[in-house]
Amino acid sequence: MLKSRLLLYPVPSFSFCCGALIPSSLSLYSEQTIMAYVAAKPTKPGLEESQEQIHKIRITLSSKHVQNLEKVCGDLVRGAKDKRLRVKGPVRMPTKVLHITTRKSPCGEGTNTWDRFELRVHKRVIDLYSSPDVVKQITSITIEPGVEVEVTIADA
């Protein structure tokens, strides 16, 4: 448990005259007192609190199926809020659309007809602030097929 201690510091007062700072030693109030609260470390060896180091954990999810992706995002956020973690997200990143245009005819003869294919990749980002052990518990949920998960851990 952290205790706070009140410290008093005497500070000489100055007056401003003709563009210069002059010590006002002739005044009745020659010293002002500034009070500050300083956190003191515990003095007894058994009183330290065990603090787990908090990390910023970024979970990046990507999929071509929006419904599966939203379901996994909802499960992750719900699990994190049940553990009372600080959660940011899911942040919806721009959808990447990949286009491929090919000729229909395999031999190259005949009318020029084309097929147009596209692949849409959806991406979500969730930020959590907790210890890595808690995140292991949260990410142990069943992940839908076709959803890729990337977990990055950084110091907060």
PDB file of N, CA and C in Angstrom, residues 50-129:
ATOM      1  N   SER A  50       1.852  -6.522  -4.823  1.00  0.00           N
ATOM      2  CA  SER A  50       2.324  -7.255  -5.994  1.00  0.00           C
ATOM      3  C   SER A  50       1.619  -6.675  -7.220  1.00  0.00           C
ATOM      4  N   GLN A  51       2.373  -5.967  -8.034  1.00  0.00           N
ATOM      5  CA  GLN A  51       1.823  -5.319  -9.219  1.00  0.00           C
ATOM      6  C   GLN A  51       2.183  -6.157 -10.438  1.00  0.00           C
ATOM      7  N   GLU A  52       1.176  -6.654 -11.164  1.00  0.00           N
ATOM      8  CA  GLU A  52       1.448  -7.307 -12.427  1.00  0.00           C
ATOM      9  C   GLU A  52       1.703  -6.216 -13.453  1.00  0.00           C
ATOM     10  N   GLN A  53       2.677  -6.459 -14.304  1.00  0.00           N
ATOM     11  CA  GLN A  53       2.995  -5.449 -15.295  1.00  0.00           C
ATOM     12  C   GLN A  53       1.895  -5.415 -16.351  1.00  0.00           C
ATOM     13  N   ILE A  54       1.393  -4.228 -16.610  1.00  0.00           N
ATOM     14  CA  ILE A  54       0.317  -4.031 -17.577  1.00  0.00           C
ATOM     15  C   ILE A  54       0.945  -3.782 -18.947  1.00  0.00           C
ATOM     16  N   HIS A  55       0.475  -4.524 -19.939  1.00  0.00           N
ATOM     17  CA  HIS A  55       0.951  -4.382 -21.307  1.00  0.00           C
ATOM     18  C   HIS A  55      -0.191  -3.909 -22.194  1.00  0.00           C
ATOM     19  N   LYS A  56       0.190  -3.241 -23.279  1.00  0.00           N
ATOM     20  CA  LYS A  56      -0.792  -2.907 -24.310  1.00  0.00           C
ATOM     21  C   LYS A  56      -0.772  -4.058 -25.308  1.00  0.00           C
ATOM     22  N   ILE A  57      -1.900  -4.699 -25.459  1.00  0.00           N
ATOM     23  CA  ILE A  57      -1.998  -5.862 -26.323  1.00  0.00           C
ATOM     24  C   ILE A  57      -2.912  -5.513 -27.484  1.00  0.00           C
ATOM     25  N   ARG A  58      -2.387  -5.626 -28.688  1.00  0.00           N
ATOM     26  CA  ARG A  58      -3.164  -5.325 -29.890  1.00  0.00           C
ATOM     27  C   ARG A  58      -3.482  -6.637 -30.599  1.00  0.00           C
ATOM     28  N   ILE A  59      -4.776  -6.885 -30.766  1.00  0.00           N
ATOM     29  CA  ILE A  59      -5.240  -8.081 -31.460  1.00  0.00           C
ATOM     30  C   ILE A  59      -5.776  -7.636 -32.816  1.00  0.00           C
ATOM     31  N   THR A  60      -5.172  -8.153 -33.887  1.00  0.00           N
ATOM     32  CA  THR A  60      -5.578  -7.814 -35.242  1.00  0.00           C
ATOM     33  C   THR A  60      -6.259  -9.033 -35.857  1.00  0.00           C
ATOM     34  N   LEU A  61      -7.490  -8.855 -36.291  1.00  0.00           N
ATOM     35  CA  LEU A  61      -8.270  -9.940 -36.895  1.00  0.00           C
ATOM     36  C   LEU A  61      -8.523  -9.596 -38.358  1.00  0.00           C
ATOM     37  N   SER A  62      -8.374 -10.575 -39.235  1.00  0.00           N
ATOM     38  CA  SER A  62      -8.682 -10.336 -40.645  1.00  0.00           C
ATOM     39  C   SER A  62      -9.368 -11.564 -41.223  1.00  0.00           C
ATOM     40  N   SER A  63     -10.298 -11.310 -42.150  1.00  0.00           N
ATOM     41  CA  SER A  63     -11.056 -12.398 -42.761  1.00  0.00           C
ATOM     42  C   SER A  63     -11.734 -11.884 -44.020  1.00  0.00           C
ATOM     43  N   LYS A  64     -12.130 -12.836 -44.876  1.00  0.00           N
ATOM     44  CA  LYS A  64     -12.926 -12.442 -46.038  1.00  0.00           C
ATOM     45  C   LYS A  64     -14.411 -12.622 -45.771  1.00  0.00           C
ATOM     46  N   HIS A  65     -14.772 -13.174 -44.612  1.00  0.00           N
ATOM     47  CA  HIS A  65     -16.172 -13.356 -44.223  1.00  0.00           C
ATOM     48  C   HIS A  65     -16.494 -12.397 -43.074  1.00  0.00           C
ATOM     49  N   VAL A  66     -17.319 -11.394 -43.338  1.00  0.00           N
ATOM     50  CA  VAL A  66     -17.605 -10.348 -42.354  1.00  0.00           C
ATOM     51  C   VAL A  66     -18.350 -10.903 -41.143  1.00  0.00           C
ATOM     52  N   GLN A  67     -19.297 -11.802 -41.353  1.00  0.00           N
ATOM     53  CA  GLN A  67     -20.099 -12.318 -40.238  1.00  0.00           C
ATOM     54  C   GLN A  67     -19.223 -13.073 -39.242  1.00  0.00           C
ATOM     55  N   ASN A  68     -18.323 -13.925 -39.746  1.00  0.00           N
ATOM     56  CA  ASN A  68     -17.423 -14.663 -38.857  1.00  0.00           C
ATOM     57  C   ASN A  68     -16.509 -13.710 -38.095  1.00  0.00           C
ATOM     58  N   LEU A  69     -16.025 -12.687 -38.789  1.00  0.00           N
ATOM     59  CA  LEU A  69     -15.121 -11.715 -38.172  1.00  0.00           C
ATOM     60  C   LEU A  69     -15.823 -10.943 -37.061  1.00  0.00           C
ATOM     61  N   GLU A  70     -17.045 -10.484 -37.306  1.00  0.00           N
ATOM     62  CA  GLU A  70     -17.790  -9.735 -36.292  1.00  0.00           C
ATOM     63  C   GLU A  70     -18.125 -10.613 -35.088  1.00  0.00           C
ATOM     64  N   LYS A  71     -18.398 -11.890 -35.321  1.00  0.00           N
ATOM     65  CA  LYS A  71     -18.710 -12.806 -34.221  1.00  0.00           C
ATOM     66  C   LYS A  71     -17.492 -12.988 -33.315  1.00  0.00           C
ATOM     67  N   VAL A  72     -16.307 -13.182 -33.907  1.00  0.00           N
ATOM     68  CA  VAL A  72     -15.082 -13.355 -33.119  1.00  0.00           C
ATOM     69  C   VAL A  72     -14.753 -12.065 -32.368  1.00  0.00           C
ATOM     70  N   CYS A  73     -14.929 -10.909 -33.017  1.00  0.00           N
ATOM     71  CA  CYS A  73     -14.682  -9.617 -32.348  1.00  0.00           C
ATOM     72  C   CYS A  73     -15.598  -9.451 -31.146  1.00  0.00           C
ATOM     73  N   GLY A  74     -16.871  -9.757 -31.325  1.00  0.00           N
ATOM     74  CA  GLY A  74     -17.824  -9.640 -30.222  1.00  0.00           C
ATOM     75  C   GLY A  74     -17.472 -10.555 -29.065  1.00  0.00           C
ATOM     76  N   ASP A  75     -17.045 -11.798 -29.368  1.00  0.00           N
ATOM     77  CA  ASP A  75     -16.657 -12.734 -28.310  1.00  0.00           C
ATOM     78  C   ASP A  75     -15.433 -12.237 -27.544  1.00  0.00           C
ATOM     79  N   LEU A  76     -14.436 -11.693 -28.272  1.00  0.00           N
ATOM     80  CA  LEU A  76     -13.229 -11.187 -27.610  1.00  0.00           C
ATOM     81  C   LEU A  76     -13.537  -9.996 -26.708  1.00  0.00           C
ATOM     82  N   VAL A  77     -14.309  -9.048 -27.206  1.00  0.00           N
ATOM     83  CA  VAL A  77     -14.635  -7.851 -26.417  1.00  0.00           C
ATOM     84  C   VAL A  77     -15.488  -8.228 -25.213  1.00  0.00           C
ATOM     85  N   ARG A  78     -16.438  -9.127 -25.397  1.00  0.00           N
ATOM     86  CA  ARG A  78     -17.290  -9.568 -24.286  1.00  0.00           C
ATOM     87  C   ARG A  78     -16.450 -10.260 -23.204  1.00  0.00           C
ATOM     88  N   GLY A  79     -15.508 -11.114 -23.617  1.00  0.00           N
ATOM     89  CA  GLY A  79     -14.636 -11.792 -22.656  1.00  0.00           C
ATOM     90  C   GLY A  79     -13.739 -10.825 -21.910  1.00  0.00           C
ATOM     91  N   ALA A  80     -13.246  -9.792 -22.604  1.00  0.00           N
ATOM     92  CA  ALA A  80     -12.388  -8.801 -21.955  1.00  0.00           C
ATOM     93  C   ALA A  80     -13.178  -7.952 -20.970  1.00  0.00           C
ATOM     94  N   LYS A  81     -14.409  -7.604 -21.323  1.00  0.00           N
ATOM     95  CA  LYS A  81     -15.221  -6.796 -20.408  1.00  0.00           C
ATOM     96  C   LYS A  81     -15.669  -7.605 -19.200  1.00  0.00           C
ATOM     97  N   ASP A  82     -15.848  -8.926 -19.367  1.00  0.00           N
ATOM     98  CA  ASP A  82     -16.168  -9.776 -18.218  1.00  0.00           C
ATOM     99  C   ASP A  82     -15.014  -9.810 -17.223  1.00  0.00           C
ATOM    100  N   LYS A  83     -13.769  -9.718 -17.735  1.00  0.00           N
ATOM    101  CA  LYS A  83     -12.582  -9.702 -16.865  1.00  0.00           C
ATOM    102  C   LYS A  83     -12.266  -8.289 -16.372  1.00  0.00           C
ATOM    103  N   ARG A  84     -13.104  -7.318 -16.726  1.00  0.00           N
ATOM    104  CA  ARG A  84     -12.954  -5.913 -16.331  1.00  0.00           C
ATOM    105  C   ARG A  84     -11.631  -5.307 -16.823  1.00  0.00           C
ATOM    106  N   LEU A  85     -11.338  -5.535 -18.094  1.00  0.00           N
ATOM    107  CA  LEU A  85     -10.150  -4.959 -18.704  1.00  0.00           C
ATOM    108  C   LEU A  85     -10.522  -3.696 -19.468  1.00  0.00           C
ATOM    109  N   ARG A  86      -9.533  -2.847 -19.676  1.00  0.00           N
ATOM    110  CA  ARG A  86      -9.749  -1.654 -20.489  1.00  0.00           C
ATOM    111  C   ARG A  86      -9.641  -2.067 -21.957  1.00  0.00           C
ATOM    112  N   VAL A  87     -10.688  -1.808 -22.719  1.00  0.00           N
ATOM    113  CA  VAL A  87     -10.771  -2.273 -24.107  1.00  0.00           C
ATOM    114  C   VAL A  87     -11.001  -1.081 -25.026  1.00  0.00           C
ATOM    115  N   LYS A  88     -10.283  -1.059 -26.141  1.00  0.00           N
ATOM    116  CA  LYS A  88     -10.548  -0.088 -27.203  1.00  0.00           C
ATOM    117  C   LYS A  88     -10.839  -0.876 -28.467  1.00  0.00           C
ATOM    118  N   GLY A  89     -11.990  -0.677 -29.024  1.00  0.00           N
ATOM    119  CA  GLY A  89     -12.280  -1.359 -30.271  1.00  0.00           C
ATOM    120  C   GLY A  89     -13.553  -2.150 -30.202  1.00  0.00           C
ATOM    121  N   PRO A  90     -13.880  -2.882 -31.207  1.00  0.00           N
ATOM    122  CA  PRO A  90     -13.093  -3.145 -32.409  1.00  0.00           C
ATOM    123  C   PRO A  90     -13.102  -1.961 -33.378  1.00  0.00           C
ATOM    124  N   VAL A  91     -11.914  -1.620 -33.862  1.00  0.00           N
ATOM    125  CA  VAL A  91     -11.760  -0.542 -34.833  1.00  0.00           C
ATOM    126  C   VAL A  91     -11.815  -1.181 -36.217  1.00  0.00           C
ATOM    127  N   ARG A  92     -12.716  -0.707 -37.043  1.00  0.00           N
ATOM    128  CA  ARG A  92     -12.878  -1.264 -38.389  1.00  0.00           C
ATOM    129  C   ARG A  92     -11.923  -0.560 -39.351  1.00  0.00           C
ATOM    130  N   MET A  93     -10.972  -1.314 -39.853  1.00  0.00           N
ATOM    131  CA  MET A  93      -9.999  -0.774 -40.799  1.00  0.00           C
ATOM    132  C   MET A  93     -10.608  -0.822 -42.208  1.00  0.00           C
ATOM    133  N   PRO A  94     -10.067  -0.035 -43.145  1.00  0.00           N
ATOM    134  CA  PRO A  94     -10.614  -0.049 -44.507  1.00  0.00           C
ATOM    135  C   PRO A  94     -10.513  -1.439 -45.146  1.00  0.00           C
ATOM    136  N   THR A  95     -11.540  -1.800 -45.894  1.00  0.00           N
ATOM    137  CA  THR A  95     -11.577  -3.099 -46.570  1.00  0.00           C
ATOM    138  C   THR A  95     -10.672  -3.056 -47.795  1.00  0.00           C
ATOM    139  N   LYS A  96      -9.803  -4.056 -47.910  1.00  0.00           N
ATOM    140  CA  LYS A  96      -8.945  -4.150 -49.086  1.00  0.00           C
ATOM    141  C   LYS A  96      -9.672  -4.975 -50.138  1.00  0.00           C
ATOM    142  N   VAL A  97      -9.758  -4.430 -51.337  1.00  0.00           N
ATOM    143  CA  VAL A  97     -10.434  -5.123 -52.433  1.00  0.00           C
ATOM    144  C   VAL A  97      -9.382  -5.477 -53.480  1.00  0.00           C
ATOM    145  N   LEU A  98      -9.200  -6.778 -53.709  1.00  0.00           N
ATOM    146  CA  LEU A  98      -8.238  -7.255 -54.698  1.00  0.00           C
ATOM    147  C   LEU A  98      -9.007  -7.663 -55.954  1.00  0.00           C
ATOM    148  N   HIS A  99      -8.615  -7.112 -57.103  1.00  0.00           N
ATOM    149  CA  HIS A  99      -9.297  -7.392 -58.372  1.00  0.00           C
ATOM    150  C   HIS A  99      -8.400  -8.242 -59.263  1.00  0.00           C
ATOM    151  N   ILE A 100      -8.992  -9.250 -59.922  1.00  0.00           N
ATOM    152  CA  ILE A 100      -8.293 -10.047 -60.929  1.00  0.00           C
ATOM    153  C   ILE A 100      -9.225 -10.148 -62.140  1.00  0.00           C
ATOM    154  N   THR A 101      -8.727  -9.728 -63.293  1.00  0.00           N
ATOM    155  CA  THR A 101      -9.503  -9.796 -64.532  1.00  0.00           C
ATOM    156  C   THR A 101      -8.804 -10.777 -65.471  1.00  0.00           C
ATOM    157  N   THR A 102      -9.539 -11.784 -65.975  1.00  0.00           N
ATOM    158  CA  THR A 102      -8.949 -12.803 -66.857  1.00  0.00           C
ATOM    159  C   THR A 102      -9.834 -13.008 -68.083  1.00  0.00           C
ATOM    160  N   ARG A 103      -9.230 -13.527 -69.152  1.00  0.00           N
ATOM    161  CA  ARG A 103      -9.988 -13.894 -70.355  1.00  0.00           C
ATOM    162  C   ARG A 103     -10.748 -15.177 -70.099  1.00  0.00           C
ATOM    163  N   LYS A 104     -11.979 -15.266 -70.610  1.00  0.00           N
ATOM    164  CA  LYS A 104     -12.780 -16.481 -70.449  1.00  0.00           C
ATOM    165  C   LYS A 104     -12.267 -17.603 -71.344  1.00  0.00           C
ATOM    166  N   SER A 105     -11.852 -17.264 -72.529  1.00  0.00           N
ATOM    167  CA  SER A 105     -11.447 -18.279 -73.499  1.00  0.00           C
ATOM    168  C   SER A 105     -10.027 -18.752 -73.195  1.00  0.00           C
ATOM    169  N   PRO A 106      -9.826 -20.072 -73.069  1.00  0.00           N
ATOM    170  CA  PRO A 106      -8.480 -20.561 -72.766  1.00  0.00           C
ATOM    171  C   PRO A 106      -7.523 -20.485 -73.958  1.00  0.00           C
ATOM    172  N   CYS A 107      -8.050 -20.511 -75.178  1.00  0.00           N
ATOM    173  CA  CYS A 107      -7.167 -20.563 -76.342  1.00  0.00           C
ATOM    174  C   CYS A 107      -6.875 -19.189 -76.936  1.00  0.00           C
ATOM    175  N   GLY A 108      -7.643 -18.160 -76.552  1.00  0.00           N
ATOM    176  CA  GLY A 108      -7.412 -16.822 -77.082  1.00  0.00           C
ATOM    177  C   GLY A 108      -8.179 -16.538 -78.358  1.00  0.00           C
ATOM    178  N   GLU A 109      -8.945 -17.506 -78.880  1.00  0.00           N
ATOM    179  CA  GLU A 109      -9.731 -17.313 -80.104  1.00  0.00           C
ATOM    180  C   GLU A 109     -11.121 -16.802 -79.754  1.00  0.00           C
ATOM    181  N   GLY A 110     -11.812 -16.254 -80.720  1.00  0.00           N
ATOM    182  CA  GLY A 110     -13.193 -15.860 -80.526  1.00  0.00           C
ATOM    183  C   GLY A 110     -13.326 -14.460 -79.948  1.00  0.00           C
ATOM    184  N   THR A 111     -14.541 -14.184 -79.483  1.00  0.00           N
ATOM    185  CA  THR A 111     -14.856 -12.866 -78.945  1.00  0.00           C
ATOM    186  C   THR A 111     -14.098 -12.640 -77.638  1.00  0.00           C
ATOM    187  N   ASN A 112     -13.632 -11.410 -77.469  1.00  0.00           N
ATOM    188  CA  ASN A 112     -12.914 -11.085 -76.232  1.00  0.00           C
ATOM    189  C   ASN A 112     -13.919 -10.935 -75.094  1.00  0.00           C
ATOM    190  N   THR A 113     -14.014 -11.966 -74.277  1.00  0.00           N
ATOM    191  CA  THR A 113     -14.883 -11.905 -73.095  1.00  0.00           C
ATOM    192  C   THR A 113     -14.012 -12.063 -71.856  1.00  0.00           C
ATOM    193  N   TRP A 114     -14.377 -11.349 -70.824  1.00  0.00           N
ATOM    194  CA  TRP A 114     -13.539 -11.291 -69.627  1.00  0.00           C
ATOM    195  C   TRP A 114     -14.338 -11.672 -68.388  1.00  0.00           C
ATOM    196  N   ASP A 115     -13.665 -12.334 -67.448  1.00  0.00           N
ATOM    197  CA  ASP A 115     -14.216 -12.588 -66.112  1.00  0.00           C
ATOM    198  C   ASP A 115     -13.557 -11.616 -65.144  1.00  0.00           C
ATOM    199  N   ARG A 116     -14.358 -11.077 -64.251  1.00  0.00           N
ATOM    200  CA  ARG A 116     -13.827 -10.163 -63.225  1.00  0.00           C
ATOM    201  C   ARG A 116     -14.059 -10.781 -61.852  1.00  0.00           C
ATOM    202  N   PHE A 117     -12.972 -11.064 -61.138  1.00  0.00           N
ATOM    203  CA  PHE A 117     -13.056 -11.630 -59.792  1.00  0.00           C
ATOM    204  C   PHE A 117     -12.540 -10.603 -58.795  1.00  0.00           C
ATOM    205  N   GLU A 118     -13.086 -10.659 -57.583  1.00  0.00           N
ATOM    206  CA  GLU A 118     -12.568  -9.771 -56.538  1.00  0.00           C
ATOM    207  C   GLU A 118     -12.567 -10.508 -55.208  1.00  0.00           C
ATOM    208  N   LEU A 119     -11.645 -10.123 -54.355  1.00  0.00           N
ATOM    209  CA  LEU A 119     -11.537 -10.677 -53.012  1.00  0.00           C
ATOM    210  C   LEU A 119     -11.517  -9.503 -52.042  1.00  0.00           C
ATOM    211  N   ARG A 120     -12.446  -9.490 -51.099  1.00  0.00           N
ATOM    212  CA  ARG A 120     -12.522  -8.419 -50.106  1.00  0.00           C
ATOM    213  C   ARG A 120     -11.966  -8.933 -48.788  1.00  0.00           C
ATOM    214  N   VAL A 121     -10.963  -8.236 -48.247  1.00  0.00           N
ATOM    215  CA  VAL A 121     -10.342  -8.615 -46.978  1.00  0.00           C
ATOM    216  C   VAL A 121     -10.737  -7.569 -45.940  1.00  0.00           C
ATOM    217  N   HIS A 122     -11.469  -8.005 -44.920  1.00  0.00           N
ATOM    218  CA  HIS A 122     -11.934  -7.129 -43.844  1.00  0.00           C
ATOM    219  C   HIS A 122     -10.991  -7.273 -42.662  1.00  0.00           C
ATOM    220  N   LYS A 123     -10.767  -6.166 -41.940  1.00  0.00           N
ATOM    221  CA  LYS A 123      -9.795  -6.168 -40.852  1.00  0.00           C
ATOM    222  C   LYS A 123     -10.357  -5.415 -39.659  1.00  0.00           C
ATOM    223  N   ARG A 124     -10.116  -5.944 -38.445  1.00  0.00           N
ATOM    224  CA  ARG A 124     -10.541  -5.308 -37.194  1.00  0.00           C
ATOM    225  C   ARG A 124      -9.354  -5.287 -36.240  1.00  0.00           C
ATOM    226  N   VAL A 125      -9.257  -4.213 -35.435  1.00  0.00           N
ATOM    227  CA  VAL A 125      -8.183  -4.075 -34.452  1.00  0.00           C
ATOM    228  C   VAL A 125      -8.812  -3.855 -33.085  1.00  0.00           C
ATOM    229  N   ILE A 126      -8.352  -4.618 -32.085  1.00  0.00           N
ATOM    230  CA  ILE A 126      -8.821  -4.485 -30.706  1.00  0.00           C
ATOM    231  C   ILE A 126      -7.598  -4.259 -29.825  1.00  0.00           C
ATOM    232  N   ASP A 127      -7.624  -3.207 -28.985  1.00  0.00           N
ATOM    233  CA  ASP A 127      -6.548  -2.930 -28.036  1.00  0.00           C
ATOM    234  C   ASP A 127      -7.008  -3.276 -26.635  1.00  0.00           C
ATOM    235  N   LEU A 128      -6.188  -4.035 -25.908  1.00  0.00           N
ATOM    236  CA  LEU A 128      -6.462  -4.404 -24.517  1.00  0.00           C
ATOM    237  C   LEU A 128      -5.295  -3.937 -23.664  1.00  0.00           C
ATOM    238  N   TYR A 129      -5.574  -3.624 -22.411  1.00  0.00           N
ATOM    239  CA  TYR A 129      -4.537  -3.248 -21.464  1.00  0.00           C
ATOM    240  C   TYR A 129      -4.616  -4.212 -20.291  1.00  0.00           C
TER     241      TYR A 129
END
